[in-house]
Amino acid sequence: MTKRVTAAVLLVALGVSACRPATTSGPAPATAPAPSTPSVAAGDARYSGTFSGGWRFPEAREAAFGASAMVASNSDHASQAGLEILRAGGNAMDAAVAVGFALAVTYPFAGNIGGGGFMVIRMADGRTAAIDYREIAPLAATRNMFVDEYGKLTDKSVVGHLASGVPGAVAGMDAALQRFGTMSLAQVMAPAIRLARDGFAVDSALFRSLSGAKQRLCRFEGCATFFPGGEALPPGARLVQPDLARSLRLIAERGPAAFYNGPVGDSLVAEMQRGGGIITKQDLQAYVPKWREPVVSTYRGYTLITMPPASSGGITMTQTFNMLETFAPLPAFGSAEYTHLLAETFRRAFIDRNAKLADADFVPVPRDELVSKTYARSLASQISRTQASKTPAFTAGRPEPEHTTHYSVVDGRGNAVATTTTINGGYGSAVWVRGGGFFMNNEMDDFAAQPGSPNMFGLVQGEANAVQPGKRMLSAMSPTIVLDPQGQVLLVVGAAGGPTIITAVTQVILNVIEHKMTLADAMRAPRMHHQSLPDQIRLESVGFDSLMVTALRGMGHDVVTTQGIANVNAVMRVTGGWHGVREPRGAGLAVGY
Ligand code: GLY
């Protein structure tokens, strides 16, 4: 054992923690932040967490409270749209679909009708469901369509007309509404149509996001809408989107047929033809969302209901929780030992993810084996408590950009909907459908465009996720509903951020059910990430104690710091109602009543 490892072992043994309780709260507890605020959770004491000195999210950050219902999303207007529908008597599904369409108007960065998503549902009567409205590869797609004549990976899976899969958002939201909603499509789309037709005031978050994307967006026709006169719409300016309003109105009137076999789809196909894309009318007509059996697992008496393939999120999180359960109770939040265990369990779950997970309609996925406790025990038994293992190396990946968006909704009856939707990168492929008024996704990059080479998230994936016509590209989206040991909805959660979705959602859940944090603290707590390749732990900078970083390095981990990890929106049951927290690292609103 080297000197560095000896030092690490000592620090771990001493319980050195990067998340010490506030100096105002007294000495560090062994396993949980100090009890400094009143209990807020139903039948379950919860405590304020306090984190490493200098941590940028203040202790006073609070959750929104709703005695009856709650919506949390990345857009104020979209959350308000959900609230409007709830107040009008709609249930959580009605509100979720209203939020989804409103995000397409007010959060064009990731909200969409040109992309896809996943929804996990738990109704108050105990029914659970999951709908997969992921995009699919067009019928003319081929395995090597993104590789040039010299065998080199091009950027065509990221920018431009070839980057898009066939969108699923409109069909998926409609199918979910038909099965679990109580209102018509026209009713739940009314707020979104109003926002597109009458406009809304641009806020500083949208201004900053547009400004950062100007070069990409102005290669295509969306430039005129968002950069009139060549500059991003400034804060306070009104963004009116008449083409999008028309598309939404047509969908509200005629249903998904307006998109898949009507005028909105015609605009999409015309755009593809103008720019060398391959999505055809036949592709649109063939699109169907799929109801899937949710991945249901347990962690220390809690039940996790989450998303199966074509997302990797549910299986990868379940594998991680199953491995961690063998070490429970877990070490203190922020200790080197805890962060090491997270890294080692994520490493193993991501190795399986990258090699074995894909669209299960095309590739046999050993789902039952991967989520079994027996398999988790065998993986966990290979983990040393003091020494990092190594992932066999391919190529170093690139850092992940922010993208995607998640929203969580609960209603007064106890119905819960967790939805994550995306056009992949921010503003998708940057291609703007003229006449339709929306951005197209660049989801083709979520395939292993060249198996063995990293995608835009640095994920190195195998043959199982290679491009095939009609196939869904593997996702990391992880909409999840957690039930408490009594079987009541405790937490509705999900995230944006590529592979960091999986690790961030896991950590928020652990913060709530293992470290007993309030939701506000579970959300503001500093996050780590490990995705097997690149073989490194990413830590949010300043969030963790430098001694803890030294200890991790002593164990043999490569540790790098990063500004922010993932973008989560969550709702949690508390005594007398719900807490909602929008991502402290991003924009948005949690609102209830
Ligand atoms: N587009 C990111 C994901 O689906 O994971």
Tab-separated table of C-alpha atoms in Angstrom, residues 62-348:
chain	number	residue	atom	x	y	z
A	62	GLU	CA	-36.404	26.988	0.450
A	63	ALA	CA	-38.888	24.742	-1.191
A	64	ALA	CA	-42.270	25.872	-2.491
A	65	PHE	CA	-45.126	24.416	-0.446
A	66	GLY	CA	-48.469	23.242	-1.791
A	67	ALA	CA	-51.079	21.692	0.453
A	68	SER	CA	-52.722	20.002	-2.507
A	69	ALA	CA	-50.653	19.961	-5.694
A	70	MET	CA	-47.241	20.900	-7.042
A	71	VAL	CA	-45.445	21.447	-10.359
A	72	ALA	CA	-41.677	21.901	-10.771
A	73	SER	CA	-40.121	22.668	-14.155
A	74	ASN	CA	-37.367	24.716	-15.783
A	75	SER	CA	-39.770	27.419	-16.955
A	76	ASP	CA	-41.902	29.758	-14.839
A	77	HIS	CA	-44.508	29.977	-17.581
A	78	ALA	CA	-44.656	26.215	-18.046
A	79	SER	CA	-45.053	25.571	-14.311
A	80	GLN	CA	-47.801	28.211	-14.239
A	81	ALA	CA	-49.471	26.459	-17.177
A	82	GLY	CA	-49.510	23.240	-15.153
A	83	LEU	CA	-50.905	25.056	-12.140
A	84	GLU	CA	-53.636	26.636	-14.273
A	85	ILE	CA	-54.768	23.193	-15.420
A	86	LEU	CA	-54.650	21.767	-11.887
A	87	ARG	CA	-56.686	24.668	-10.547
A	88	ALA	CA	-59.202	24.128	-13.343
A	89	GLY	CA	-59.779	20.596	-12.039
A	90	GLY	CA	-57.261	18.708	-14.148
A	91	ASN	CA	-55.267	15.853	-12.716
A	92	ALA	CA	-51.489	15.407	-12.666
A	93	MET	CA	-51.476	13.991	-16.207
A	94	ASP	CA	-53.539	16.865	-17.608
A	95	ALA	CA	-51.113	19.261	-15.951
A	96	ALA	CA	-48.031	17.346	-17.109
A	97	VAL	CA	-49.129	17.494	-20.746
A	98	ALA	CA	-49.901	21.205	-20.355
A	99	VAL	CA	-46.383	21.735	-18.980
A	100	GLY	CA	-44.853	19.703	-21.812
A	101	PHE	CA	-46.475	21.783	-24.552
A	102	ALA	CA	-45.786	25.045	-22.699
A	103	LEU	CA	-42.090	24.143	-22.422
A	104	ALA	CA	-42.042	23.811	-26.216
A	105	VAL	CA	-42.932	27.522	-26.327
A	106	THR	CA	-41.095	29.064	-23.383
A	107	TYR	CA	-38.041	26.815	-23.060
A	108	PRO	CA	-36.964	26.189	-26.658
A	109	PHE	CA	-33.554	25.135	-25.358
A	110	ALA	CA	-35.018	21.706	-24.519
A	111	GLY	CA	-38.833	21.877	-24.454
A	112	ASN	CA	-40.132	20.633	-27.752
A	113	ILE	CA	-42.510	19.169	-30.220
A	114	GLY	CA	-39.508	18.235	-32.409
A	115	GLY	CA	-38.040	15.748	-29.929
A	116	GLY	CA	-39.132	13.024	-27.578
A	117	GLY	CA	-39.167	11.850	-24.007
A	118	PHE	CA	-40.207	9.429	-21.308
A	119	MET	CA	-42.902	9.592	-18.685
A	120	VAL	CA	-43.348	7.542	-15.518
A	121	ILE	CA	-46.791	7.576	-13.966
A	122	ARG	CA	-48.173	6.492	-10.610
A	123	MET	CA	-51.870	6.979	-10.125
A	124	ALA	CA	-53.473	7.341	-6.706
A	125	ASP	CA	-55.267	3.997	-7.201
A	126	GLY	CA	-51.896	2.247	-7.413
A	127	ARG	CA	-51.616	1.882	-11.191
A	128	THR	CA	-48.137	2.485	-12.565
A	129	ALA	CA	-47.075	2.972	-16.166
A	130	ALA	CA	-44.235	4.208	-18.308
A	131	ILE	CA	-44.486	5.618	-21.801
A	132	ASP	CA	-41.570	5.764	-24.213
A	133	TYR	CA	-41.934	8.461	-26.833
A	134	ARG	CA	-38.291	8.486	-27.741
A	135	GLU	CA	-37.368	9.463	-31.283
A	136	ILE	CA	-36.563	6.682	-33.767
A	137	ALA	CA	-33.971	6.516	-36.519
A	138	PRO	CA	-35.502	7.302	-39.924
A	139	LEU	CA	-36.107	4.383	-42.275
A	140	ALA	CA	-33.259	5.549	-44.528
A	141	ALA	CA	-30.741	5.635	-41.634
A	142	THR	CA	-27.680	3.414	-41.890
A	143	ARG	CA	-25.107	2.161	-39.395
A	144	ASN	CA	-22.264	4.288	-40.766
A	145	MET	CA	-24.167	7.376	-41.849
A	146	PHE	CA	-22.067	9.595	-39.559
A	147	VAL	CA	-18.673	8.209	-40.566
A	148	ASP	CA	-16.813	9.751	-43.507
A	149	GLU	CA	-15.002	7.944	-46.316
A	150	TYR	CA	-11.804	7.866	-44.216
A	151	GLY	CA	-13.571	6.134	-41.340
A	152	LYS	CA	-13.661	9.310	-39.272
A	153	LEU	CA	-16.687	10.318	-37.203
A	154	THR	CA	-18.277	13.515	-38.563
A	155	ASP	CA	-20.333	16.097	-36.622
A	156	LYS	CA	-23.465	15.336	-38.672
A	157	SER	CA	-25.071	13.505	-35.764
A	158	VAL	CA	-24.874	16.742	-33.781
A	159	VAL	CA	-25.647	19.673	-36.114
A	160	GLY	CA	-27.858	19.897	-39.172
A	161	HIS	CA	-30.631	17.996	-40.861
A	162	LEU	CA	-29.194	14.466	-40.636
A	163	ALA	CA	-28.924	14.698	-36.827
A	164	SER	CA	-32.646	14.245	-36.179
A	165	GLY	CA	-34.609	11.206	-35.207
A	166	VAL	CA	-38.331	11.030	-35.961
A	167	PRO	CA	-39.980	13.058	-33.154
A	168	GLY	CA	-42.212	11.320	-30.623
A	169	ALA	CA	-43.264	14.149	-28.306
A	170	VAL	CA	-46.701	14.927	-29.767
A	171	ALA	CA	-47.745	11.277	-30.083
A	172	GLY	CA	-46.406	10.400	-26.639
A	173	MET	CA	-48.029	13.230	-24.752
A	174	ASP	CA	-51.320	12.591	-26.511
A	175	ALA	CA	-51.240	8.858	-25.717
A	176	ALA	CA	-50.474	9.551	-22.053
A	177	LEU	CA	-53.295	12.086	-21.867
A	178	GLN	CA	-55.780	9.696	-23.503
A	179	ARG	CA	-54.962	6.943	-21.003
A	180	PHE	CA	-54.597	8.859	-17.739
A	181	GLY	CA	-55.863	12.403	-18.267
A	182	THR	CA	-59.337	13.810	-17.742
A	183	MET	CA	-59.254	16.792	-20.123
A	184	SER	CA	-59.109	17.144	-23.898
A	185	LEU	CA	-55.910	17.895	-25.794
A	186	ALA	CA	-57.351	21.295	-26.699
A	187	GLN	CA	-57.960	22.129	-23.033
A	188	VAL	CA	-54.474	21.207	-21.844
A	189	MET	CA	-52.783	22.871	-24.834
A	190	ALA	CA	-54.632	26.162	-24.354
A	191	PRO	CA	-51.930	27.765	-22.144
A	192	ALA	CA	-49.164	26.823	-24.608
A	193	ILE	CA	-51.113	28.179	-27.587
A	194	ARG	CA	-51.730	31.427	-25.711
A	195	LEU	CA	-48.043	31.769	-24.810
A	196	ALA	CA	-46.983	31.225	-28.427
A	197	ARG	CA	-49.696	33.455	-29.944
A	198	ASP	CA	-49.625	36.373	-27.485
A	199	GLY	CA	-45.990	36.030	-26.500
A	200	PHE	CA	-44.221	36.238	-23.178
A	201	ALA	CA	-41.452	38.372	-21.761
A	202	VAL	CA	-37.948	37.034	-22.345
A	203	ASP	CA	-36.096	36.614	-19.050
A	204	SER	CA	-32.371	36.814	-18.426
A	205	ALA	CA	-32.009	33.009	-18.465
A	206	LEU	CA	-33.462	32.754	-21.986
A	207	PHE	CA	-31.406	35.743	-23.126
A	208	ARG	CA	-28.170	34.188	-21.841
A	209	SER	CA	-28.989	30.817	-23.319
A	210	LEU	CA	-29.812	32.297	-26.753
A	211	SER	CA	-26.722	34.491	-26.715
A	212	GLY	CA	-24.538	31.453	-26.067
A	213	ALA	CA	-26.094	29.550	-28.969
A	214	LYS	CA	-26.167	32.396	-31.522
A	215	GLN	CA	-23.526	31.023	-33.844
A	216	ARG	CA	-25.193	27.621	-34.159
A	217	LEU	CA	-28.755	28.903	-34.331
A	218	CYS	CA	-27.987	31.529	-36.946
A	219	ARG	CA	-26.753	28.896	-39.355
A	220	PHE	CA	-30.439	28.052	-39.729
A	221	GLU	CA	-33.780	29.807	-39.982
A	222	GLY	CA	-34.591	30.115	-36.260
A	223	CYS	CA	-32.288	33.121	-36.233
A	224	ALA	CA	-34.989	35.502	-37.420
A	225	THR	CA	-37.316	34.573	-34.538
A	226	PHE	CA	-34.799	34.734	-31.707
A	227	PHE	CA	-32.256	37.240	-33.042
A	228	PRO	CA	-34.282	39.956	-34.801
A	229	GLY	CA	-31.821	42.499	-36.186
A	230	GLY	CA	-29.015	40.036	-35.464
A	231	GLU	CA	-29.082	40.252	-31.647
A	232	ALA	CA	-30.646	37.920	-29.087
A	233	LEU	CA	-34.005	39.135	-27.798
A	234	PRO	CA	-33.070	41.076	-24.649
A	235	PRO	CA	-34.642	40.512	-21.229
A	236	GLY	CA	-38.076	42.114	-21.160
A	237	ALA	CA	-38.643	41.807	-24.927
A	238	ARG	CA	-41.769	39.955	-25.985
A	239	LEU	CA	-41.240	36.673	-27.813
A	240	VAL	CA	-44.213	35.966	-30.087
A	241	GLN	CA	-44.139	32.738	-32.151
A	242	PRO	CA	-46.999	32.776	-34.674
A	243	ASP	CA	-45.813	29.728	-36.629
A	244	LEU	CA	-45.531	27.661	-33.475
A	245	ALA	CA	-48.930	28.952	-32.307
A	246	ARG	CA	-50.420	27.722	-35.584
A	247	SER	CA	-48.747	24.306	-35.290
A	248	LEU	CA	-49.996	23.926	-31.723
A	249	ARG	CA	-53.496	25.042	-32.657
A	250	LEU	CA	-53.592	22.475	-35.477
A	251	ILE	CA	-52.461	19.728	-33.099
A	252	ALA	CA	-55.038	20.808	-30.508
A	253	GLU	CA	-57.796	20.725	-33.142
A	254	ARG	CA	-56.843	17.618	-35.117
A	255	GLY	CA	-54.771	15.630	-32.630
A	256	PRO	CA	-51.383	14.032	-33.396
A	257	ALA	CA	-52.491	13.509	-37.022
A	258	ALA	CA	-51.737	17.191	-37.639
A	259	PHE	CA	-48.124	16.384	-36.869
A	260	TYR	CA	-47.727	12.849	-38.206
A	261	ASN	CA	-49.982	13.033	-41.216
A	262	GLY	CA	-50.855	16.658	-41.769
A	263	PRO	CA	-49.674	20.224	-42.204
A	264	VAL	CA	-47.140	20.336	-39.341
A	265	GLY	CA	-45.485	17.167	-40.604
A	266	ASP	CA	-45.516	18.559	-44.142
A	267	SER	CA	-43.464	21.549	-42.942
A	268	LEU	CA	-41.055	19.189	-41.176
A	269	VAL	CA	-40.569	17.002	-44.241
A	270	ALA	CA	-40.153	20.054	-46.495
A	271	GLU	CA	-37.443	21.321	-44.116
A	272	MET	CA	-35.682	17.970	-44.266
A	273	GLN	CA	-35.777	17.991	-48.047
A	274	ARG	CA	-34.353	21.531	-48.192
A	275	GLY	CA	-31.419	20.645	-45.914
A	276	GLY	CA	-30.512	17.109	-46.989
A	277	GLY	CA	-32.302	15.383	-44.091
A	278	ILE	CA	-33.846	11.935	-44.464
A	279	ILE	CA	-37.081	12.051	-42.441
A	280	THR	CA	-40.006	11.383	-44.781
A	281	LYS	CA	-43.790	11.362	-44.545
A	282	GLN	CA	-43.576	7.595	-44.270
A	283	ASP	CA	-41.336	7.954	-41.199
A	284	LEU	CA	-43.818	10.263	-39.522
A	285	GLN	CA	-46.783	8.026	-40.319
A	286	ALA	CA	-44.966	5.005	-38.904
A	287	TYR	CA	-44.137	6.607	-35.544
A	288	VAL	CA	-45.775	5.043	-32.472
A	289	PRO	CA	-45.093	5.719	-28.792
A	290	LYS	CA	-44.708	2.565	-26.692
A	291	TRP	CA	-46.124	1.688	-23.286
A	292	ARG	CA	-43.425	-0.079	-21.291
A	293	GLU	CA	-43.323	-2.012	-18.056
A	294	PRO	CA	-41.617	0.354	-15.596
A	295	VAL	CA	-38.492	-0.846	-13.801
A	296	VAL	CA	-39.647	-1.355	-10.204
A	297	SER	CA	-37.100	-2.023	-7.498
A	298	THR	CA	-36.621	-1.565	-3.770
A	299	TYR	CA	-33.997	0.208	-1.721
A	300	ARG	CA	-34.129	-0.239	2.041
A	301	GLY	CA	-37.925	-0.451	2.156
A	302	TYR	CA	-38.584	2.297	-0.420
A	303	THR	CA	-39.891	1.455	-3.895
A	304	LEU	CA	-38.406	3.030	-7.011
A	305	ILE	CA	-40.535	3.177	-10.163
A	306	THR	CA	-38.496	4.250	-13.136
A	307	MET	CA	-37.879	4.068	-16.873
A	308	PRO	CA	-36.861	0.944	-18.808
A	309	PRO	CA	-35.190	0.902	-22.262
A	310	ALA	CA	-35.067	2.695	-24.585
A	311	SER	CA	-33.741	4.628	-21.621
A	312	SER	CA	-30.823	3.248	-19.681
A	313	GLY	CA	-31.798	5.382	-16.687
A	314	GLY	CA	-33.961	2.943	-14.756
A	315	ILE	CA	-31.734	-0.115	-15.102
A	316	THR	CA	-28.513	1.800	-14.406
A	317	MET	CA	-29.958	3.498	-11.322
A	318	THR	CA	-31.430	0.230	-10.077
A	319	GLN	CA	-28.091	-1.547	-10.441
A	320	THR	CA	-26.432	1.279	-8.505
A	321	PHE	CA	-29.020	1.237	-5.704
A	322	ASN	CA	-28.841	-2.548	-5.457
A	323	MET	CA	-25.063	-2.437	-5.104
A	324	LEU	CA	-25.184	0.411	-2.594
A	325	GLU	CA	-27.766	-1.445	-0.520
A	326	THR	CA	-25.174	-4.120	0.213
A	327	PHE	CA	-23.059	-1.430	1.936
A	328	ALA	CA	-25.941	0.166	3.856
A	329	PRO	CA	-26.104	2.101	6.071
A	330	LEU	CA	-23.913	4.253	3.857
A	331	PRO	CA	-21.073	6.442	5.108
A	332	ALA	CA	-21.690	10.149	5.805
A	333	PHE	CA	-22.629	12.395	2.906
A	334	GLY	CA	-19.529	13.990	1.459
A	335	SER	CA	-17.056	11.631	3.102
A	336	ALA	CA	-14.389	10.126	0.888
A	337	GLU	CA	-15.715	6.667	1.639
A	338	TYR	CA	-19.220	7.618	0.484
A	339	THR	CA	-18.016	9.323	-2.700
A	340	HIS	CA	-15.744	6.356	-3.435
A	341	LEU	CA	-18.650	3.919	-3.070
A	342	LEU	CA	-20.790	6.046	-5.383
A	343	ALA	CA	-17.986	6.156	-7.955
A	344	GLU	CA	-17.359	2.420	-7.835
A	345	THR	CA	-21.033	1.482	-8.085
A	346	PHE	CA	-21.680	3.995	-10.881
A	347	ARG	CA	-18.586	2.683	-12.687
A	348	ARG	CA	-19.923	-0.860	-12.711
